[in-house]
PDB file of C-alpha atoms in Angstrom:
ATOM      1  CA  MET V   1      23.864  -0.849  -0.800  1.00  0.00           C
ATOM      2  CA  ILE V   2      20.850  -3.118  -0.891  1.00  0.00           C
ATOM      3  CA  LYS V   3      18.410  -2.598  -3.751  1.00  0.00           C
ATOM      4  CA  HIS V   4      14.926  -2.487  -2.265  1.00  0.00           C
ATOM      5  CA  ALA V   5      11.434  -1.732  -3.531  1.00  0.00           C
ATOM      6  CA  TYR V   6       8.454  -0.153  -1.830  1.00  0.00           C
ATOM      7  CA  VAL V   7       4.971  -1.531  -2.540  1.00  0.00           C
ATOM      8  CA  PHE V   8       1.525  -0.264  -1.540  1.00  0.00           C
ATOM      9  CA  PRO V   9      -1.591  -2.407  -0.960  1.00  0.00           C
ATOM     10  CA  GLY V  10      -5.011  -1.974  -2.491  1.00  0.00           C
ATOM     11  CA  GLN V  11      -8.556  -2.490  -1.306  1.00  0.00           C
ATOM     12  CA  GLY V  12      -8.944  -5.295   1.215  1.00  0.00           C
ATOM     13  CA  SER V  13      -5.975  -4.311   3.378  1.00  0.00           C
ATOM     14  CA  GLN V  14      -7.951  -1.780   5.423  1.00  0.00           C
ATOM     15  CA  SER V  15      -9.095  -2.557   8.963  1.00  0.00           C
ATOM     16  CA  VAL V  16     -10.607  -0.686  11.878  1.00  0.00           C
ATOM     17  CA  GLY V  17      -7.756   0.417  14.148  1.00  0.00           C
ATOM     18  CA  MET V  18      -5.091   0.389  11.449  1.00  0.00           C
ATOM     19  CA  LEU V  19      -1.858   2.308  12.217  1.00  0.00           C
ATOM     20  CA  ALA V  20      -3.012   3.012  15.794  1.00  0.00           C
ATOM     21  CA  ASP V  21       0.291   1.770  17.201  1.00  0.00           C
ATOM     22  CA  LEU V  22       2.381   3.926  14.847  1.00  0.00           C
ATOM     23  CA  SER V  23       0.241   6.992  15.541  1.00  0.00           C
ATOM     24  CA  ALA V  24       1.029   6.772  19.253  1.00  0.00           C
ATOM     25  CA  THR V  25       4.725   7.280  18.514  1.00  0.00           C
ATOM     26  CA  TYR V  26       4.756   9.278  15.287  1.00  0.00           C
ATOM     27  CA  PRO V  27       2.538  12.420  15.108  1.00  0.00           C
ATOM     28  CA  ILE V  28       2.921  12.485  11.316  1.00  0.00           C
ATOM     29  CA  VAL V  29       0.323   9.699  11.087  1.00  0.00           C
ATOM     30  CA  LYS V  30      -2.570  11.757  12.453  1.00  0.00           C
ATOM     31  CA  GLN V  31      -1.275  14.853  10.643  1.00  0.00           C
ATOM     32  CA  THR V  32      -1.459  12.984   7.343  1.00  0.00           C
ATOM     33  CA  PHE V  33      -5.005  11.826   8.047  1.00  0.00           C
ATOM     34  CA  GLU V  34      -5.966  15.366   9.093  1.00  0.00           C
ATOM     35  CA  GLU V  35      -4.741  16.675   5.743  1.00  0.00           C
ATOM     36  CA  ALA V  36      -6.978  14.163   4.016  1.00  0.00           C
ATOM     37  CA  SER V  37      -9.921  14.893   6.326  1.00  0.00           C
ATOM     38  CA  ASN V  38      -9.795  18.599   5.494  1.00  0.00           C
ATOM     39  CA  ILE V  39     -10.195  17.746   1.808  1.00  0.00           C
ATOM     40  CA  LEU V  40     -12.866  15.075   2.302  1.00  0.00           C
ATOM     41  CA  ASN V  41     -14.924  17.071   4.831  1.00  0.00           C
ATOM     42  CA  TYR V  42     -15.211  14.156   7.247  1.00  0.00           C
ATOM     43  CA  ASP V  43     -12.916  12.726   9.941  1.00  0.00           C
ATOM     44  CA  LEU V  44     -10.998  10.009   8.125  1.00  0.00           C
ATOM     45  CA  TRP V  45      -8.862   9.118  11.152  1.00  0.00           C
ATOM     46  CA  LYS V  46     -11.938   8.616  13.345  1.00  0.00           C
ATOM     47  CA  LEU V  47     -13.477   6.396  10.687  1.00  0.00           C
ATOM     48  CA  THR V  48     -10.369   4.212  10.463  1.00  0.00           C
ATOM     49  CA  GLN V  49     -10.064   3.932  14.239  1.00  0.00           C
ATOM     50  CA  GLU V  50     -13.697   3.552  15.281  1.00  0.00           C
ATOM     51  CA  GLY V  51     -15.494   2.358  12.170  1.00  0.00           C
ATOM     52  CA  PRO V  52     -18.092   1.155  11.614  1.00  0.00           C
ATOM     53  CA  GLU V  53     -16.401  -1.393   9.396  1.00  0.00           C
ATOM     54  CA  GLU V  54     -19.258  -1.429   6.872  1.00  0.00           C
ATOM     55  CA  ILE V  55     -18.651   2.265   6.199  1.00  0.00           C
ATOM     56  CA  LEU V  56     -14.866   1.905   6.039  1.00  0.00           C
ATOM     57  CA  THR V  57     -15.255  -0.863   3.460  1.00  0.00           C
ATOM     58  CA  GLN V  58     -17.288   1.345   1.124  1.00  0.00           C
ATOM     59  CA  THR V  59     -15.047   1.909  -1.884  1.00  0.00           C
ATOM     60  CA  GLU V  60     -15.140   5.708  -1.763  1.00  0.00           C
ATOM     61  CA  LYS V  61     -14.096   5.613   1.910  1.00  0.00           C
ATOM     62  CA  THR V  62     -11.610   2.742   1.658  1.00  0.00           C
ATOM     63  CA  GLN V  63      -9.480   4.300  -1.036  1.00  0.00           C
ATOM     64  CA  PRO V  64      -8.711   7.598   0.750  1.00  0.00           C
ATOM     65  CA  ALA V  65      -8.000   5.611   3.928  1.00  0.00           C
ATOM     66  CA  LEU V  66      -5.515   3.374   2.142  1.00  0.00           C
ATOM     67  CA  LEU V  67      -3.892   6.388   0.518  1.00  0.00           C
ATOM     68  CA  ALA V  68      -3.451   8.245   3.815  1.00  0.00           C
ATOM     69  CA  ALA V  69      -2.086   5.113   5.491  1.00  0.00           C
ATOM     70  CA  GLY V  70       0.455   4.451   2.767  1.00  0.00           C
ATOM     71  CA  ILE V  71       1.635   8.066   2.719  1.00  0.00           C
ATOM     72  CA  ALA V  72       1.841   8.214   6.522  1.00  0.00           C
ATOM     73  CA  VAL V  73       4.093   5.153   6.669  1.00  0.00           C
ATOM     74  CA  TRP V  74       6.259   6.544   3.858  1.00  0.00           C
ATOM     75  CA  ARG V  75       6.636   9.836   5.729  1.00  0.00           C
ATOM     76  CA  ILE V  76       7.710   7.984   8.871  1.00  0.00           C
ATOM     77  CA  TRP V  77      10.171   5.991   6.768  1.00  0.00           C
ATOM     78  CA  GLN V  78      11.729   9.209   5.512  1.00  0.00           C
ATOM     79  CA  GLU V  79      11.799  10.773   8.994  1.00  0.00           C
ATOM     80  CA  GLN V  80      13.640   7.740  10.334  1.00  0.00           C
ATOM     81  CA  GLY V  81      16.258   7.811   7.605  1.00  0.00           C
ATOM     82  CA  GLY V  82      14.965   4.928   5.528  1.00  0.00           C
ATOM     83  CA  SER V  83      16.807   4.889   2.212  1.00  0.00           C
ATOM     84  CA  LYS V  84      15.242   5.575  -1.160  1.00  0.00           C
ATOM     85  CA  PRO V  85      13.931   2.500  -3.002  1.00  0.00           C
ATOM     86  CA  ILE V  86      14.977   1.830  -6.585  1.00  0.00           C
ATOM     87  CA  LEU V  87      11.394   0.968  -7.610  1.00  0.00           C
ATOM     88  CA  MET V  88       7.811   1.378  -6.419  1.00  0.00           C
ATOM     89  CA  ALA V  89       4.496  -0.232  -7.304  1.00  0.00           C
ATOM     90  CA  GLY V  90       0.990  -0.393  -5.932  1.00  0.00           C
ATOM     91  CA  HIS V  91      -1.571  -3.172  -6.114  1.00  0.00           C
ATOM     92  CA  SER V  92      -4.641  -1.734  -7.858  1.00  0.00           C
ATOM     93  CA  PHE V  93      -5.504   1.500  -6.026  1.00  0.00           C
ATOM     94  CA  GLY V  94      -2.118   1.310  -4.286  1.00  0.00           C
ATOM     95  CA  GLU V  95      -0.645   2.680  -7.501  1.00  0.00           C
ATOM     96  CA  TYR V  96      -1.934   6.126  -6.485  1.00  0.00           C
ATOM     97  CA  SER V  97      -0.031   5.874  -3.196  1.00  0.00           C
ATOM     98  CA  ALA V  98       3.117   4.923  -5.095  1.00  0.00           C
ATOM     99  CA  LEU V  99       2.769   7.904  -7.423  1.00  0.00           C
ATOM    100  CA  VAL V 100       2.346  10.308  -4.504  1.00  0.00           C
ATOM    101  CA  CYS V 101       5.438   8.951  -2.745  1.00  0.00           C
ATOM    102  CA  ALA V 102       7.356   9.074  -6.025  1.00  0.00           C
ATOM    103  CA  GLY V 103       6.523  12.762  -6.382  1.00  0.00           C
ATOM    104  CA  ALA V 104       4.294  12.431  -9.450  1.00  0.00           C
ATOM    105  CA  LEU V 105       1.040  13.368  -7.682  1.00  0.00           C
ATOM    106  CA  GLU V 106       0.324  15.863  -4.922  1.00  0.00           C
ATOM    107  CA  PHE V 107      -1.195  14.194  -1.862  1.00  0.00           C
ATOM    108  CA  SER V 108      -4.112  16.641  -1.826  1.00  0.00           C
ATOM    109  CA  ASP V 109      -4.963  15.858  -5.449  1.00  0.00           C
ATOM    110  CA  ALA V 110      -4.684  12.136  -4.828  1.00  0.00           C
ATOM    111  CA  VAL V 111      -7.112  12.322  -1.872  1.00  0.00           C
ATOM    112  CA  SER V 112      -9.783  13.883  -4.071  1.00  0.00           C
ATOM    113  CA  LEU V 113      -9.061  11.417  -6.865  1.00  0.00           C
ATOM    114  CA  ALA V 114      -9.336   8.512  -4.413  1.00  0.00           C
ATOM    115  CA  SER V 115     -12.780   9.566  -3.245  1.00  0.00           C
ATOM    116  CA  ASP V 116     -14.028  10.197  -6.782  1.00  0.00           C
ATOM    117  CA  ARG V 117     -12.559   6.962  -8.122  1.00  0.00           C
ATOM    118  CA  GLY V 118     -14.371   4.970  -5.464  1.00  0.00           C
ATOM    119  CA  ARG V 119     -17.622   6.840  -6.081  1.00  0.00           C
ATOM    120  CA  PHE V 120     -17.406   6.367  -9.857  1.00  0.00           C
ATOM    121  CA  MET V 121     -16.737   2.650  -9.480  1.00  0.00           C
ATOM    122  CA  GLN V 122     -19.621   2.130  -7.065  1.00  0.00           C
ATOM    123  CA  ALA V 123     -22.066   4.060  -9.235  1.00  0.00           C
ATOM    124  CA  VAL V 124     -21.658   2.193 -12.533  1.00  0.00           C
ATOM    125  CA  VAL V 125     -22.879  -1.202 -11.313  1.00  0.00           C
ATOM    126  CA  ALA V 126     -26.098  -1.592  -9.348  1.00  0.00           C
ATOM    127  CA  GLU V 127     -25.859  -3.167  -5.902  1.00  0.00           C
ATOM    128  CA  GLY V 128     -26.024  -6.932  -6.160  1.00  0.00           C
ATOM    129  CA  GLU V 129     -25.175  -6.965  -9.876  1.00  0.00           C
ATOM    130  CA  GLY V 130     -21.398  -7.342  -9.732  1.00  0.00           C
ATOM    131  CA  THR V 131     -18.927  -9.261  -7.594  1.00  0.00           C
ATOM    132  CA  MET V 132     -15.451 -10.807  -7.412  1.00  0.00           C
ATOM    133  CA  ALA V 133     -14.159 -14.247  -6.443  1.00  0.00           C
ATOM    134  CA  ALA V 134     -10.803 -15.819  -5.672  1.00  0.00           C
ATOM    135  CA  VAL V 135      -9.801 -18.981  -7.508  1.00  0.00           C
ATOM    136  CA  LEU V 136      -7.021 -21.006  -5.897  1.00  0.00           C
ATOM    137  CA  GLY V 137      -4.937 -23.833  -7.281  1.00  0.00           C
ATOM    138  CA  LEU V 138      -5.652 -23.523 -10.998  1.00  0.00           C
ATOM    139  CA  GLU V 139      -3.381 -22.450 -13.851  1.00  0.00           C
ATOM    140  CA  ASP V 140      -3.853 -18.907 -15.153  1.00  0.00           C
ATOM    141  CA  ALA V 141      -4.433 -20.159 -18.695  1.00  0.00           C
ATOM    142  CA  LYS V 142      -7.287 -22.407 -17.578  1.00  0.00           C
ATOM    143  CA  ILE V 143      -8.990 -19.567 -15.686  1.00  0.00           C
ATOM    144  CA  ILE V 144      -8.694 -17.322 -18.736  1.00  0.00           C
ATOM    145  CA  GLU V 145     -10.216 -20.103 -20.854  1.00  0.00           C
ATOM    146  CA  ILE V 146     -13.140 -20.556 -18.456  1.00  0.00           C
ATOM    147  CA  CYS V 147     -13.861 -16.822 -18.385  1.00  0.00           C
ATOM    148  CA  THR V 148     -13.683 -16.636 -22.174  1.00  0.00           C
ATOM    149  CA  ASP V 149     -16.283 -19.403 -22.467  1.00  0.00           C
ATOM    150  CA  VAL V 150     -19.027 -17.426 -20.733  1.00  0.00           C
ATOM    151  CA  ASN V 151     -21.762 -16.396 -23.135  1.00  0.00           C
ATOM    152  CA  GLN V 152     -25.134 -14.628 -23.435  1.00  0.00           C
ATOM    153  CA  GLY V 153     -23.628 -11.190 -22.915  1.00  0.00           C
ATOM    154  CA  ARG V 154     -22.570 -11.732 -19.308  1.00  0.00           C
ATOM    155  CA  VAL V 155     -19.151 -10.544 -18.104  1.00  0.00           C
ATOM    156  CA  VAL V 156     -16.538 -12.441 -16.127  1.00  0.00           C
ATOM    157  CA  SER V 157     -12.785 -12.036 -16.506  1.00  0.00           C
ATOM    158  CA  PRO V 158      -9.514 -12.279 -14.560  1.00  0.00           C
ATOM    159  CA  ALA V 159      -9.138  -9.195 -12.356  1.00  0.00           C
ATOM    160  CA  ASN V 160      -5.995  -9.855 -10.307  1.00  0.00           C
ATOM    161  CA  PHE V 161      -3.103 -12.180 -11.073  1.00  0.00           C
ATOM    162  CA  ASN V 162      -1.975 -12.108  -7.444  1.00  0.00           C
ATOM    163  CA  ALA V 163       0.379 -15.059  -7.111  1.00  0.00           C
ATOM    164  CA  PRO V 164       0.996 -18.461  -8.694  1.00  0.00           C
ATOM    165  CA  GLY V 165      -2.240 -20.381  -8.244  1.00  0.00           C
ATOM    166  CA  GLN V 166      -4.150 -17.371  -6.940  1.00  0.00           C
ATOM    167  CA  VAL V 167      -6.299 -15.393  -9.367  1.00  0.00           C
ATOM    168  CA  VAL V 168      -9.276 -13.144  -8.654  1.00  0.00           C
ATOM    169  CA  ILE V 169     -12.080 -12.963 -11.220  1.00  0.00           C
ATOM    170  CA  ALA V 170     -14.733 -10.246 -11.544  1.00  0.00           C
ATOM    171  CA  GLY V 171     -17.952  -9.514 -13.400  1.00  0.00           C
ATOM    172  CA  HIS V 172     -21.695 -10.095 -13.210  1.00  0.00           C
ATOM    173  CA  VAL V 173     -22.711 -12.149 -10.168  1.00  0.00           C
ATOM    174  CA  ASP V 174     -24.236 -14.988 -12.180  1.00  0.00           C
ATOM    175  CA  ALA V 175     -21.255 -15.173 -14.543  1.00  0.00           C
ATOM    176  CA  VAL V 176     -18.765 -15.175 -11.660  1.00  0.00           C
ATOM    177  CA  LYS V 177     -20.655 -17.978  -9.915  1.00  0.00           C
ATOM    178  CA  TRP V 178     -20.763 -19.951 -13.176  1.00  0.00           C
ATOM    179  CA  ALA V 179     -17.000 -19.523 -13.597  1.00  0.00           C
ATOM    180  CA  MET V 180     -16.426 -20.628  -9.993  1.00  0.00           C
ATOM    181  CA  LYS V 181     -18.372 -23.829 -10.685  1.00  0.00           C
ATOM    182  CA  GLN V 182     -16.390 -24.481 -13.862  1.00  0.00           C
ATOM    183  CA  ALA V 183     -13.112 -23.807 -12.052  1.00  0.00           C
ATOM    184  CA  LYS V 184     -13.952 -26.360  -9.354  1.00  0.00           C
ATOM    185  CA  ALA V 185     -14.817 -28.897 -12.039  1.00  0.00           C
ATOM    186  CA  ALA V 186     -11.453 -28.180 -13.696  1.00  0.00           C
ATOM    187  CA  GLY V 187      -9.554 -28.940 -10.498  1.00  0.00           C
ATOM    188  CA  ALA V 188      -9.375 -25.674  -8.542  1.00  0.00           C
ATOM    189  CA  LYS V 189      -8.568 -26.308  -4.880  1.00  0.00           C
ATOM    190  CA  ARG V 190     -10.940 -23.631  -3.699  1.00  0.00           C
ATOM    191  CA  THR V 191     -13.148 -20.821  -4.982  1.00  0.00           C
ATOM    192  CA  THR V 192     -14.284 -18.055  -2.662  1.00  0.00           C
ATOM    193  CA  LEU V 193     -16.813 -15.313  -3.312  1.00  0.00           C
ATOM    194  CA  LEU V 194     -15.400 -12.027  -2.011  1.00  0.00           C
ATOM    195  CA  GLN V 195     -17.390  -9.594   0.110  1.00  0.00           C
ATOM    196  CA  VAL V 196     -17.372  -6.759  -2.434  1.00  0.00           C
ATOM    197  CA  SER V 197     -20.047  -5.049  -4.473  1.00  0.00           C
ATOM    198  CA  VAL V 198     -17.804  -3.608  -7.182  1.00  0.00           C
ATOM    199  CA  PRO V 199     -16.426  -5.906  -9.934  1.00  0.00           C
ATOM    200  CA  ALA V 200     -13.132  -4.010 -10.150  1.00  0.00           C
ATOM    201  CA  HIS V 201     -10.770  -4.545 -13.083  1.00  0.00           C
ATOM    202  CA  SER V 202     -13.501  -5.885 -15.354  1.00  0.00           C
ATOM    203  CA  THR V 203     -14.998  -4.324 -18.467  1.00  0.00           C
ATOM    204  CA  LEU V 204     -18.061  -3.380 -16.393  1.00  0.00           C
ATOM    205  CA  MET V 205     -15.849  -0.590 -15.011  1.00  0.00           C
ATOM    206  CA  ARG V 206     -15.332   1.158 -18.364  1.00  0.00           C
ATOM    207  CA  PRO V 207     -17.900   3.904 -17.619  1.00  0.00           C
ATOM    208  CA  ALA V 208     -16.061   4.631 -14.362  1.00  0.00           C
ATOM    209  CA  ALA V 209     -12.782   4.766 -16.283  1.00  0.00           C
ATOM    210  CA  GLU V 210     -14.245   7.330 -18.677  1.00  0.00           C
ATOM    211  CA  LYS V 211     -15.232   9.572 -15.765  1.00  0.00           C
ATOM    212  CA  MET V 212     -11.831   9.062 -14.181  1.00  0.00           C
ATOM    213  CA  ALA V 213     -10.107  10.084 -17.403  1.00  0.00           C
ATOM    214  CA  GLU V 214     -11.962  13.409 -17.271  1.00  0.00           C
ATOM    215  CA  ARG V 215     -10.854  13.953 -13.666  1.00  0.00           C
ATOM    216  CA  LEU V 216      -7.245  13.030 -14.359  1.00  0.00           C
ATOM    217  CA  ALA V 217      -7.104  15.445 -17.285  1.00  0.00           C
ATOM    218  CA  ASN V 218      -7.455  18.331 -14.825  1.00  0.00           C
ATOM    219  CA  VAL V 219      -4.873  17.135 -12.302  1.00  0.00           C
ATOM    220  CA  THR V 220      -1.183  18.022 -12.410  1.00  0.00           C
ATOM    221  CA  ILE V 221       1.027  14.960 -12.855  1.00  0.00           C
ATOM    222  CA  THR V 222       4.811  15.160 -13.151  1.00  0.00           C
ATOM    223  CA  THR V 223       7.586  12.697 -13.934  1.00  0.00           C
ATOM    224  CA  PRO V 224       8.153  10.421 -10.885  1.00  0.00           C
ATOM    225  CA  THR V 225      11.448  10.831  -9.035  1.00  0.00           C
ATOM    226  CA  ILE V 226      11.332   7.102  -8.229  1.00  0.00           C
ATOM    227  CA  PRO V 227      10.284   4.733 -11.051  1.00  0.00           C
ATOM    228  CA  VAL V 228       6.784   3.275 -10.614  1.00  0.00           C
ATOM    229  CA  ILE V 229       5.768   0.049 -12.341  1.00  0.00           C
ATOM    230  CA  HIS V 230       2.164   0.239 -13.535  1.00  0.00           C
ATOM    231  CA  ASN V 231      -0.340  -2.599 -13.123  1.00  0.00           C
ATOM    232  CA  VAL V 232      -1.853  -2.391 -16.561  1.00  0.00           C
ATOM    233  CA  ASP V 233       1.193  -3.272 -18.656  1.00  0.00           C
ATOM    234  CA  VAL V 234       4.035  -3.851 -16.180  1.00  0.00           C
ATOM    235  CA  SER V 235       5.982  -0.846 -17.431  1.00  0.00           C
ATOM    236  CA  ILE V 236       7.565   2.322 -16.056  1.00  0.00           C
ATOM    237  CA  LYS V 237       6.099   5.572 -17.359  1.00  0.00           C
ATOM    238  CA  ASN V 238       7.647   9.030 -17.240  1.00  0.00           C
ATOM    239  CA  GLU V 239       5.299  11.147 -19.354  1.00  0.00           C
ATOM    240  CA  PRO V 240       2.240  12.575 -17.537  1.00  0.00           C
ATOM    241  CA  ALA V 241      -0.043  11.635 -20.442  1.00  0.00           C
ATOM    242  CA  ASP V 242       1.119   8.026 -20.260  1.00  0.00           C
ATOM    243  CA  ILE V 243       0.569   7.922 -16.488  1.00  0.00           C
ATOM    244  CA  ARG V 244      -2.972   9.283 -16.927  1.00  0.00           C
ATOM    245  CA  ALA V 245      -3.689   6.649 -19.578  1.00  0.00           C
ATOM    246  CA  ALA V 246      -2.376   3.864 -17.323  1.00  0.00           C
ATOM    247  CA  LEU V 247      -4.480   5.012 -14.359  1.00  0.00           C
ATOM    248  CA  THR V 248      -7.547   5.131 -16.586  1.00  0.00           C
ATOM    249  CA  ALA V 249      -7.046   1.695 -18.138  1.00  0.00           C
ATOM    250  CA  GLN V 250      -6.187   0.223 -14.747  1.00  0.00           C
ATOM    251  CA  ILE V 251      -9.811   0.475 -13.619  1.00  0.00           C
ATOM    252  CA  TYR V 252     -11.066  -2.076 -16.164  1.00  0.00           C
ATOM    253  CA  SER V 253      -7.850  -4.071 -16.751  1.00  0.00           C
ATOM    254  CA  PRO V 254      -6.395  -6.909 -14.662  1.00  0.00           C
ATOM    255  CA  VAL V 255      -3.737  -6.273 -12.034  1.00  0.00           C
ATOM    256  CA  ARG V 256      -0.628  -8.083 -13.242  1.00  0.00           C
ATOM    257  CA  TRP V 257       1.011  -8.364  -9.836  1.00  0.00           C
ATOM    258  CA  VAL V 258       3.009 -11.528 -10.449  1.00  0.00           C
ATOM    259  CA  GLU V 259       4.697  -9.965 -13.487  1.00  0.00           C
ATOM    260  CA  THR V 260       5.266  -6.727 -11.555  1.00  0.00           C
ATOM    261  CA  ILE V 261       7.207  -8.480  -8.801  1.00  0.00           C
ATOM    262  CA  GLU V 262       9.078 -10.613 -11.320  1.00  0.00           C
ATOM    263  CA  LYS V 263      10.133  -7.450 -13.157  1.00  0.00           C
ATOM    264  CA  MET V 264      11.366  -5.902  -9.928  1.00  0.00           C
ATOM    265  CA  VAL V 265      13.453  -8.979  -9.167  1.00  0.00           C
ATOM    266  CA  ALA V 266      14.839  -8.948 -12.722  1.00  0.00           C
ATOM    267  CA  ASP V 267      15.760  -5.289 -12.234  1.00  0.00           C
ATOM    268  CA  GLY V 268      17.851  -6.138  -9.194  1.00  0.00           C
ATOM    269  CA  VAL V 269      15.477  -5.795  -6.223  1.00  0.00           C
ATOM    270  CA  THR V 270      16.499  -8.052  -3.336  1.00  0.00           C
ATOM    271  CA  MET V 271      14.146  -6.785  -0.612  1.00  0.00           C
ATOM    272  CA  PHE V 272      10.543  -5.561  -0.513  1.00  0.00           C
ATOM    273  CA  PHE V 273       8.824  -3.302   1.998  1.00  0.00           C
ATOM    274  CA  GLU V 274       5.024  -3.104   2.166  1.00  0.00           C
ATOM    275  CA  SER V 275       3.804   0.332   3.240  1.00  0.00           C
ATOM    276  CA  GLY V 276       0.844  -0.564   5.494  1.00  0.00           C
ATOM    277  CA  PRO V 277      -1.836  -1.212   6.396  1.00  0.00           C
ATOM    278  CA  GLY V 278      -1.917  -4.986   6.404  1.00  0.00           C
ATOM    279  CA  LYS V 279       0.385  -7.709   5.151  1.00  0.00           C
ATOM    280  CA  VAL V 280      -1.430  -8.897   2.026  1.00  0.00           C
ATOM    281  CA  LEU V 281       1.354  -8.042  -0.420  1.00  0.00           C
ATOM    282  CA  THR V 282       3.993  -9.483   1.890  1.00  0.00           C
ATOM    283  CA  GLY V 283       2.247 -12.844   1.660  1.00  0.00           C
ATOM    284  CA  LEU V 284       1.792 -12.628  -2.111  1.00  0.00           C
ATOM    285  CA  ASN V 285       5.378 -11.557  -2.745  1.00  0.00           C
ATOM    286  CA  LYS V 286       6.748 -14.470  -0.752  1.00  0.00           C
ATOM    287  CA  ARG V 287       4.752 -16.849  -2.933  1.00  0.00           C
ATOM    288  CA  ILE V 288       5.859 -15.143  -6.128  1.00  0.00           C
ATOM    289  CA  THR V 289       9.559 -15.088  -5.237  1.00  0.00           C
ATOM    290  CA  ARG V 290       9.338 -18.475  -3.494  1.00  0.00           C
ATOM    291  CA  LYS V 291      10.664 -16.862  -0.294  1.00  0.00           C
ATOM    292  CA  LYS V 292      14.021 -16.083  -1.926  1.00  0.00           C
ATOM    293  CA  MET V 293      13.508 -12.351  -1.415  1.00  0.00           C
ATOM    294  CA  LYS V 294      13.017 -10.774   2.004  1.00  0.00           C
ATOM    295  CA  THR V 295       9.598  -9.131   2.172  1.00  0.00           C
ATOM    296  CA  LEU V 296       8.714  -7.044   5.224  1.00  0.00           C
ATOM    297  CA  PRO V 297       5.487  -5.220   6.113  1.00  0.00           C
ATOM    298  CA  ILE V 298       5.484  -1.907   7.973  1.00  0.00           C
ATOM    299  CA  VAL V 299       2.297  -1.765  10.037  1.00  0.00           C
ATOM    300  CA  ASP V 300       3.436  -0.836  13.566  1.00  0.00           C
ATOM    301  CA  THR V 301       6.502   0.293  15.530  1.00  0.00           C
ATOM    302  CA  LEU V 302       7.919  -3.232  15.772  1.00  0.00           C
ATOM    303  CA  THR V 303       7.739  -3.952  12.044  1.00  0.00           C
ATOM    304  CA  LEU V 304       9.109  -0.470  11.291  1.00  0.00           C
ATOM    305  CA  GLU V 305      12.135  -1.193  13.491  1.00  0.00           C
ATOM    306  CA  GLN V 306      12.570  -4.585  11.842  1.00  0.00           C
ATOM    307  CA  ALA V 307      12.454  -3.008   8.364  1.00  0.00           C
ATOM    308  CA  LEU V 308      14.997  -0.323   9.223  1.00  0.00           C
ATOM    309  CA  LYS V 309      17.220  -2.932  10.892  1.00  0.00           C
ATOM    310  CA  ALA V 310      17.038  -5.161   7.815  1.00  0.00           C
ATOM    311  CA  LEU V 311      18.404  -2.321   5.712  1.00  0.00           C
ATOM    312  CA  GLU V 312      21.251  -1.699   8.155  1.00  0.00           C
ATOM    313  CA  VAL V 313      22.218  -5.357   8.256  1.00  0.00           C
ATOM    314  CA  SER V 314      22.098  -5.720   4.471  1.00  0.00           C
ATOM    315  CA  GLY V 315      23.595  -2.307   3.686  1.00  0.00           C
TER     316      GLY V 315
END
């Protein structure tokens, strides 16, 4: 039997119209979004299908949408007889989706947590004060060095180690722009300012993490039935207290995605499935594993069929 892993994307994978094709065939998609809508008190499915995009991209709206999408695809996977993965992980917020599918978090609790997490993150940094940027074609060590060199009390630090030669930095707008300039001077192929207002995974998010810790303390978390690798330290956690601590620290700590995928490969994973929406992780994983591992997204009926077929062929 093939050893496969299931991974869940984070913010940036959302899009207006996502999962529309799957919803036409599988009623569980809209049912999942309806469950979330009843908790949120607004129509999450309508928002994802009709927009407007500027509302969908607001952090407190994006995160519940990503959660519902990931859970919906996982439910279809189970309905269609997709086998149980040996490992799960989520990129940034995607970790919540992984924990729900692994049985550690109730979906209803995760929906509320998703909305609050987004709201806490948006509230701690004034609009226009924080941002993120992608740096391409520079060694991780050099980017860390550049970020460390910033002074005068401004914050910029690595936020996502996404793939070899692809790191996202986050912090104060002026510090991020300074680091981008230094990265270009050091030989970076490209630096791109991202269209976000929240400097996620930077120390500016510590106040949001403190609020999130209070919320998590009142939510039931159980030992996952499928091991989940956590972003913050690339480890599997079984104790509820340790999972709460990881989810709290995750908000202001970098996403160590390269190491996460490398650990999965070391643990025997030979195929990855990305539980929609989008194909961001599929692209990153191919770069990390240098295309040696099959990585398949599940975003519509065609890709679902391809994923299930891949398991049959390899099984």
